[in-house]
Backbone as JSON, one array per atom type, in Angstrom:
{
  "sequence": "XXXXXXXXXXXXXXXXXXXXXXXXXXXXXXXXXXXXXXXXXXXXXXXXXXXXXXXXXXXXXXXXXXXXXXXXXXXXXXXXXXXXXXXXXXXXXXXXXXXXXXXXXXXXXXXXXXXXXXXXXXXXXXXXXXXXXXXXXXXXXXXXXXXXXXXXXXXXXXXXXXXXXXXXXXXXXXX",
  "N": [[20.79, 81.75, 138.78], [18.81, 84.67, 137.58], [18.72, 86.97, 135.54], [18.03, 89.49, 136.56], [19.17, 88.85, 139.43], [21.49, 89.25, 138.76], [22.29, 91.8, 138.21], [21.22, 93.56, 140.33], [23.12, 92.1, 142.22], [25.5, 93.39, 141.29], [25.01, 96.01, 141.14], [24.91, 96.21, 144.2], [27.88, 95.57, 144.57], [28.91, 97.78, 143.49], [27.38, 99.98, 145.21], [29.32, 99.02, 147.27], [31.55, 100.03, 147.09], [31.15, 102.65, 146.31], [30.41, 103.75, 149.01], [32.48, 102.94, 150.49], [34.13, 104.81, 149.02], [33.04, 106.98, 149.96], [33.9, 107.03, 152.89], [36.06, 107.23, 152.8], [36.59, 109.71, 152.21], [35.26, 110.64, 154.68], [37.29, 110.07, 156.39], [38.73, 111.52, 156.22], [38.23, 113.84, 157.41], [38.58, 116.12, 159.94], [37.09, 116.06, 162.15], [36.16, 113.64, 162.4], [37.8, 111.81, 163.27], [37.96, 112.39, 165.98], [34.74, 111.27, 166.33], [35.59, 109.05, 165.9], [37.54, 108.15, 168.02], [35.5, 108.01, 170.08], [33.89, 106.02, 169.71], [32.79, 102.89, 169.19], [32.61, 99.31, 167.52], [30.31, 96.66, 168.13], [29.8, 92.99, 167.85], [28.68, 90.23, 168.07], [29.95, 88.53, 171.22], [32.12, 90.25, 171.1], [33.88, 93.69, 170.66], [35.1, 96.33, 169.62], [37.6, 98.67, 169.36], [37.47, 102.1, 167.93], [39.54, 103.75, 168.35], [41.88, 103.28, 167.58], [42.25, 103.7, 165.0], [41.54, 106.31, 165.04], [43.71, 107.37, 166.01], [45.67, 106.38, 164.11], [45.01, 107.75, 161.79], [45.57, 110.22, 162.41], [48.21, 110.78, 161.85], [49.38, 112.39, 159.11], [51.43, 111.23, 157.55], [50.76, 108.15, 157.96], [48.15, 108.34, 157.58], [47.81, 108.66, 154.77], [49.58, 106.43, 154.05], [47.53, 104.21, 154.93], [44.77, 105.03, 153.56], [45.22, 104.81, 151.18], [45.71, 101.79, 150.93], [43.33, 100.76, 151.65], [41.47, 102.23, 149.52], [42.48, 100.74, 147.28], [41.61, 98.26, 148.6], [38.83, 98.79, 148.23], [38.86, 98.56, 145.4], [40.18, 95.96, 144.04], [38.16, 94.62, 145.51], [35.63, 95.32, 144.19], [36.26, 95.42, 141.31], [37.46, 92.3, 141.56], [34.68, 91.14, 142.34], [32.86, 91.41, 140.78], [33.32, 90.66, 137.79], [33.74, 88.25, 138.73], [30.7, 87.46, 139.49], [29.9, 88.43, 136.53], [30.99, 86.17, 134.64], [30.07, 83.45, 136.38], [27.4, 84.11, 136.15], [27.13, 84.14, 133.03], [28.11, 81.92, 132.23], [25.96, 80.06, 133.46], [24.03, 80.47, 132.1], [24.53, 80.23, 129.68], [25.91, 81.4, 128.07], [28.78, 82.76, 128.38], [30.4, 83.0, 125.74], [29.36, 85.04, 125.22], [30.34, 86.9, 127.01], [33.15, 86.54, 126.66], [33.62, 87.42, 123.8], [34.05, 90.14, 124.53], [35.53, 93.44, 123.92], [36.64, 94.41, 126.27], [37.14, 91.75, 128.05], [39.58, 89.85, 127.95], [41.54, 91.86, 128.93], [40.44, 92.35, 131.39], [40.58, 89.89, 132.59], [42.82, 89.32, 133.29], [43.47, 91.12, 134.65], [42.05, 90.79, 136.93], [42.83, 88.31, 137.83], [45.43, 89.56, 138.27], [44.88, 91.28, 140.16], [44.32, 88.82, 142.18], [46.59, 87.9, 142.93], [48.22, 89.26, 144.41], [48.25, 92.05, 143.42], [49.99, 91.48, 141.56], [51.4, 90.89, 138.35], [51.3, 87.39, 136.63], [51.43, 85.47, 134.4], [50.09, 82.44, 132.91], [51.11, 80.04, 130.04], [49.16, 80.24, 128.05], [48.26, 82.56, 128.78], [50.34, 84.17, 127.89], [50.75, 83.74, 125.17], [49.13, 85.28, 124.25], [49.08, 88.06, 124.64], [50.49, 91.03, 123.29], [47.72, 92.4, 125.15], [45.11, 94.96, 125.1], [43.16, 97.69, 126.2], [40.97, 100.71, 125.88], [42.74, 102.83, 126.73], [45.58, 101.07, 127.83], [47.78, 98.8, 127.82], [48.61, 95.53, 128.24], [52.01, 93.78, 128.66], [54.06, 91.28, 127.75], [56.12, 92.26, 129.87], [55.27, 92.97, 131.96], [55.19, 91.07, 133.32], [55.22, 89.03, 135.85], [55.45, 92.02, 137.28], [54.36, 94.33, 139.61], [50.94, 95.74, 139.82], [50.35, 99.4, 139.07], [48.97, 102.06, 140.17], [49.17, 104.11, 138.62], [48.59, 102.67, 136.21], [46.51, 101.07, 136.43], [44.14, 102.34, 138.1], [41.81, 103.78, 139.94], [39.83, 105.67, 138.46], [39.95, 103.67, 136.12], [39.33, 101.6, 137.18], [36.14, 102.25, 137.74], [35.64, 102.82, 135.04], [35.86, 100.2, 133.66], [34.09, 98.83, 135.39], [31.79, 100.12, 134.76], [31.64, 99.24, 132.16], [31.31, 96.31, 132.64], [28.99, 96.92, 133.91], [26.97, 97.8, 132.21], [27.27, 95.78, 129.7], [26.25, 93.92, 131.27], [23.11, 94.32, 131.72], [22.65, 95.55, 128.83], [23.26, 93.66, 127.2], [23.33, 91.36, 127.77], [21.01, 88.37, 127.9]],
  "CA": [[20.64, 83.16, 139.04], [18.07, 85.46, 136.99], [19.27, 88.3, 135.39], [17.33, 90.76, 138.08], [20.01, 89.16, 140.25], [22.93, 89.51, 138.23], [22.2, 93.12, 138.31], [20.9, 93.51, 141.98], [24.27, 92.25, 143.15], [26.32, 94.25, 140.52], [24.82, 97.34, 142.32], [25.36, 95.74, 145.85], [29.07, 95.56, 144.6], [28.97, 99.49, 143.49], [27.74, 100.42, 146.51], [30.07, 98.97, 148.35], [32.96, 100.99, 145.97], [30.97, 104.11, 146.83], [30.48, 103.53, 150.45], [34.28, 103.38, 151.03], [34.79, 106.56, 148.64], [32.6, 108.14, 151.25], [34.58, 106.51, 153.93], [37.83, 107.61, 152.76], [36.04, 111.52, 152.81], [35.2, 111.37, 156.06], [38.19, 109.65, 156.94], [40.0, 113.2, 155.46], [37.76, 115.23, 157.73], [39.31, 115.97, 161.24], [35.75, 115.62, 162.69], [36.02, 111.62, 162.13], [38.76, 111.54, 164.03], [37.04, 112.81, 167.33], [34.2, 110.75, 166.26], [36.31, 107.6, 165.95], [38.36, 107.75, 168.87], [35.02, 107.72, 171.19], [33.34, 104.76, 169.16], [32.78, 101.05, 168.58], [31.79, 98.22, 166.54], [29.79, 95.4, 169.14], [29.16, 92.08, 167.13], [28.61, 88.83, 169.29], [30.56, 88.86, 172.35], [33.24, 91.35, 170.38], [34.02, 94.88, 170.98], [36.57, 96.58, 168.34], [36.91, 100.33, 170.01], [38.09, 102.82, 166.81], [40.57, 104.72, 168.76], [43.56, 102.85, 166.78], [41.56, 104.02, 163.48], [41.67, 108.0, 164.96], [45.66, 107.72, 165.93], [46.29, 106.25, 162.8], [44.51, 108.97, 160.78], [46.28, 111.64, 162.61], [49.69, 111.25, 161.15], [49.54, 112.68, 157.59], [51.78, 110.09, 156.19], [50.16, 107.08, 157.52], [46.8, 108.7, 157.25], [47.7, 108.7, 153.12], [49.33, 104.95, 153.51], [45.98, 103.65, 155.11], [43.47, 105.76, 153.08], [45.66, 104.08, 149.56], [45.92, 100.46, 151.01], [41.38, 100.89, 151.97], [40.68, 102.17, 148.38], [42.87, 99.24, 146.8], [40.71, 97.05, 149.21], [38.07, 98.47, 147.58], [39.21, 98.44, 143.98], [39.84, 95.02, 144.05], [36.65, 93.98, 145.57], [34.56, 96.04, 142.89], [36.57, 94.47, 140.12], [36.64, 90.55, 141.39], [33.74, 90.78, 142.28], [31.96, 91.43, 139.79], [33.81, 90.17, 136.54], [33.01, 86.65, 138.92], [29.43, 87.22, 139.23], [29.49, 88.42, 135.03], [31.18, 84.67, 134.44], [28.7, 82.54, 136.44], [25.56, 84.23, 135.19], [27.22, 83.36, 131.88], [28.18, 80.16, 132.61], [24.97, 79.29, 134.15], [23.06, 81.1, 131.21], [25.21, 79.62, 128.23], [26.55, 83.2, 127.88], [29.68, 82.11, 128.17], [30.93, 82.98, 124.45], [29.34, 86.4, 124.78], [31.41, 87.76, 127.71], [34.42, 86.63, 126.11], [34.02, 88.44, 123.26], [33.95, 91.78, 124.71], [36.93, 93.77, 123.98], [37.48, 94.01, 127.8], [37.1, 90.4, 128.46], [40.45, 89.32, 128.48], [41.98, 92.56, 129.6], [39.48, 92.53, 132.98], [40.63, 88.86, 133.43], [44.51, 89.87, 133.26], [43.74, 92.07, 135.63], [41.33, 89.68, 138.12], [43.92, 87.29, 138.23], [46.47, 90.16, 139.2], [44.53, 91.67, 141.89], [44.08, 87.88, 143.42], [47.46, 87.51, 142.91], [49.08, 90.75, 145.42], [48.34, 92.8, 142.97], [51.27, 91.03, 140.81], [50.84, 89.74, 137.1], [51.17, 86.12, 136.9], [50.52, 84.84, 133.0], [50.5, 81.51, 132.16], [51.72, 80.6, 128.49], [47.81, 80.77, 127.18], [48.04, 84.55, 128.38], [51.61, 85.03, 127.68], [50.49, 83.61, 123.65], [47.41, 86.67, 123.78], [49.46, 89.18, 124.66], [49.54, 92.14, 124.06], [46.21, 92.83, 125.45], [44.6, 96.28, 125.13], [41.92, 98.08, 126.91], [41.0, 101.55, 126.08], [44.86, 103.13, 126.01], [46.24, 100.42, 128.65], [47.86, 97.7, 127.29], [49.54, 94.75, 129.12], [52.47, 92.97, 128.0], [54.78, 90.33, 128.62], [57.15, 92.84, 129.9], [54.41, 93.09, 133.25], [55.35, 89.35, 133.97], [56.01, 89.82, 137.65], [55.2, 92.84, 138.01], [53.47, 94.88, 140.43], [49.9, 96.85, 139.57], [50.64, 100.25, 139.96], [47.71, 103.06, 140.59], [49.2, 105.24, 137.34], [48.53, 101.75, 134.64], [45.31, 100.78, 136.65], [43.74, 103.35, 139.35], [40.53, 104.47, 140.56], [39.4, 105.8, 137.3], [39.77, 102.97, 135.24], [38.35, 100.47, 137.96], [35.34, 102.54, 137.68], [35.54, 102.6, 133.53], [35.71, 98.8, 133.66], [32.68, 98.22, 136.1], [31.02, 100.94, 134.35], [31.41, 98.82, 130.85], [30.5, 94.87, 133.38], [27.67, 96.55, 134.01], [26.59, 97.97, 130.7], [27.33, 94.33, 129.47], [25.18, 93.06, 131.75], [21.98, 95.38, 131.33], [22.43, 95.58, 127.41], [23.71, 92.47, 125.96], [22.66, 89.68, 128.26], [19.67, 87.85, 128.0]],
  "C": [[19.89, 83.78, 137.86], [18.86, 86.64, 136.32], [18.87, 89.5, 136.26], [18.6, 90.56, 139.18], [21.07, 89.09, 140.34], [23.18, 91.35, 139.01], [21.94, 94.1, 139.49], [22.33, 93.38, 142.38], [25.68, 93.07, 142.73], [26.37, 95.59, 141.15], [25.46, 97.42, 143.64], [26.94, 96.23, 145.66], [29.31, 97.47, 144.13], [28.68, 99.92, 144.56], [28.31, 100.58, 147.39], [31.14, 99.93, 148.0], [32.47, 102.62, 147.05], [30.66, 104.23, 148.41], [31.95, 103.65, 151.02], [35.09, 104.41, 149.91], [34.38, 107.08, 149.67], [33.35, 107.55, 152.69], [35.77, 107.37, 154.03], [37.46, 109.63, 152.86], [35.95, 111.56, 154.11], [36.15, 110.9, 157.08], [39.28, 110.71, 157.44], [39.55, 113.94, 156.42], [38.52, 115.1, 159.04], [38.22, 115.53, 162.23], [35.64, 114.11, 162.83], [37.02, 111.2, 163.51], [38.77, 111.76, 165.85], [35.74, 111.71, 167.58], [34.9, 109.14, 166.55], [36.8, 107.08, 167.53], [37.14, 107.65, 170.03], [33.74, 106.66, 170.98], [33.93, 103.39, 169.11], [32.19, 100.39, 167.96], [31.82, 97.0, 168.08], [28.82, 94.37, 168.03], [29.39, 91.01, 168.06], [29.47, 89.67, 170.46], [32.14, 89.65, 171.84], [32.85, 92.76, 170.74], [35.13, 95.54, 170.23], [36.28, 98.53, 168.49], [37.85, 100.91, 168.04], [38.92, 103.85, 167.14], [41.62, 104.22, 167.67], [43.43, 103.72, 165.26], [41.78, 105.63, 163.36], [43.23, 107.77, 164.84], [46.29, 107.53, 164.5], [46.17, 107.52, 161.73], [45.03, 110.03, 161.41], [47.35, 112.1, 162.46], [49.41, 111.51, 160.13], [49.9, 111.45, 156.23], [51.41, 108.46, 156.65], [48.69, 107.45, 157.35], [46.5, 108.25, 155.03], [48.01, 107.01, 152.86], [47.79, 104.24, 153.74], [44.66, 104.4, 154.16], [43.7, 104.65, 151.35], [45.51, 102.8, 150.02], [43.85, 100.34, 151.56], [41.08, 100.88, 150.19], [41.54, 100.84, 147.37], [42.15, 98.42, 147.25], [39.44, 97.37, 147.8], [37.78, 98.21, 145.87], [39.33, 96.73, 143.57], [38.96, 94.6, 144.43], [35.58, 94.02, 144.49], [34.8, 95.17, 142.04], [36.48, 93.03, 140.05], [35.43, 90.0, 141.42], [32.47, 90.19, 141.74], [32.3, 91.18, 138.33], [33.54, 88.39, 137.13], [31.29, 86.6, 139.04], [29.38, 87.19, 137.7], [29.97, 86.73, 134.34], [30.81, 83.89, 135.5], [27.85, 82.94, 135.92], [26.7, 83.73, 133.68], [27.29, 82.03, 131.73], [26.88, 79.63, 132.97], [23.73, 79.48, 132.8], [23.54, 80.6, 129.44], [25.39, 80.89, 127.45], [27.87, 83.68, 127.35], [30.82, 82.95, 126.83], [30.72, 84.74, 124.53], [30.01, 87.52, 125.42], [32.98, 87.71, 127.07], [35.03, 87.44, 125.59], [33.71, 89.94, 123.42], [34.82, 92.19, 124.83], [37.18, 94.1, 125.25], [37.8, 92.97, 128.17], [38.82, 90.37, 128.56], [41.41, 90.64, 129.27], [41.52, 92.53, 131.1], [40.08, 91.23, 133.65], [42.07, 88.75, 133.85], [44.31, 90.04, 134.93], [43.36, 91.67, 136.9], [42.53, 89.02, 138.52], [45.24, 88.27, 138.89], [46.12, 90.79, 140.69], [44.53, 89.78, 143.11], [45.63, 87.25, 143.33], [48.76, 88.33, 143.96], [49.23, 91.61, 144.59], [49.92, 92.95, 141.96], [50.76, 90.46, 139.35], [51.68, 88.6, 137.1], [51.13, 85.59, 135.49], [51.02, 83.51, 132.87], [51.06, 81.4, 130.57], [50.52, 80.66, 127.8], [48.1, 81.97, 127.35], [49.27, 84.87, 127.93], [51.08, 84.82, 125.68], [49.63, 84.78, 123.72], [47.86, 88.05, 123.76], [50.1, 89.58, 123.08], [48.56, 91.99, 124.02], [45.82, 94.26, 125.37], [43.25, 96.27, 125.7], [41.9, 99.45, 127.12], [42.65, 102.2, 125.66], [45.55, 102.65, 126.86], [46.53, 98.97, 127.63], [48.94, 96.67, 128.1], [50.26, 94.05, 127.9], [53.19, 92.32, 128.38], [55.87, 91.18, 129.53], [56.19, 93.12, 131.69], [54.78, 91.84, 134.25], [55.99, 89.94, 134.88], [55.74, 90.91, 138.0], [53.84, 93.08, 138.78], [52.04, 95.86, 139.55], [50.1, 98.12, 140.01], [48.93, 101.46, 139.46], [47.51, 103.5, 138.79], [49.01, 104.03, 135.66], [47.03, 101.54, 134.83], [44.36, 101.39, 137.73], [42.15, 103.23, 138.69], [39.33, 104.86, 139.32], [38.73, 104.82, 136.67], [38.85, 101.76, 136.0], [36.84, 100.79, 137.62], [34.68, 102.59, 136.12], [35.24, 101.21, 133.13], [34.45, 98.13, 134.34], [31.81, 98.45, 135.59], [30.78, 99.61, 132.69], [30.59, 97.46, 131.5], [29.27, 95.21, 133.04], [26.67, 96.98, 132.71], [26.57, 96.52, 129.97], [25.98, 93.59, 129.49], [23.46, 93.16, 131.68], [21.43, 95.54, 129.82], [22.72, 94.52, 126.63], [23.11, 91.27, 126.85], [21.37, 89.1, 128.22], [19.18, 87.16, 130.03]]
}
């Protein structure tokens, strides 16, 4: 892979982030919900009508569970995504050493491994020896073992603070 298409698919993966912010807006509007219920998605011999998608969005309180369990989709996508593209292009580029040392590096990979984990931390005893980790004013510690990711340690924000630094990374330091 080139660096043009490190950075090409780094975008791809932002877009997709901001594509389902704007999703989850017009998810909010009541207008969607009219729209939805007299639409479909037709791929091969498939048909997937979006009525279930309006009913759902017209209760309040599952309108808020489904809108939080979408932007988690996309929070994790953003983030694995693209902390696995930034380690192959290194790997492939003998880079390797330089993602490491970036004071996010091991915090981002904490956190990879918890989103592919149910959004649970997991540490072996290499990460349980590293801890604490810091990142910014988040810091993980053994005291996470097992736990759950919650919005108010790692949210929306910071997903976007963390991609925001990948791709800075990737743009300014990589060859």
């Amino acid at each position: 892979m080139k660096k043009a298409e490190l950075i090409s698919q780094l975008e791809n993966a932002k877009n997709n982030y901001i594509l389902g912010l704007a999703a989850i807006s017009l998810f909010s509007s009541g207008e969607a919900r009219e729209i939805l219920s007299k639409n479909v998605a037709k791929f091969g011999p498939y048909t997937v009508n979006f009525d279930q998608v309006a009913v759902l969005l017209s209760n309040p309180e599952n309108q808020a569970i489904a809108i939080k369990e979408f932007l988690l989709s996309q929070l994790r996508a953003l983030i694995k995504e693209s902390f696995e593209l930034l380690k192959s292009y290194c790997s492939e580029s003998g880079q390797t050493q330089a993602m490491q040392t970036e004071p996010w590096y091991q915090f981002a990979r904490l956190i990879r491994n918890c989103l592919s984990h149910d959004f649970r931390f997991v540490f072996n005893e290499r990460d349980k020896a590293k801890l604490p980790i810091s990142w910014r004013n988040r810091t993980i510690t053994n005291n996470h073992q097992h736990q759950h990711l919650t919005l108010d340690f790692f949210g929306y924000v910071e997903t976007w603070d963390l991609f925001s630094e990948f791709h800075a990374f990737a743009v300014e330091r990589l060859d």
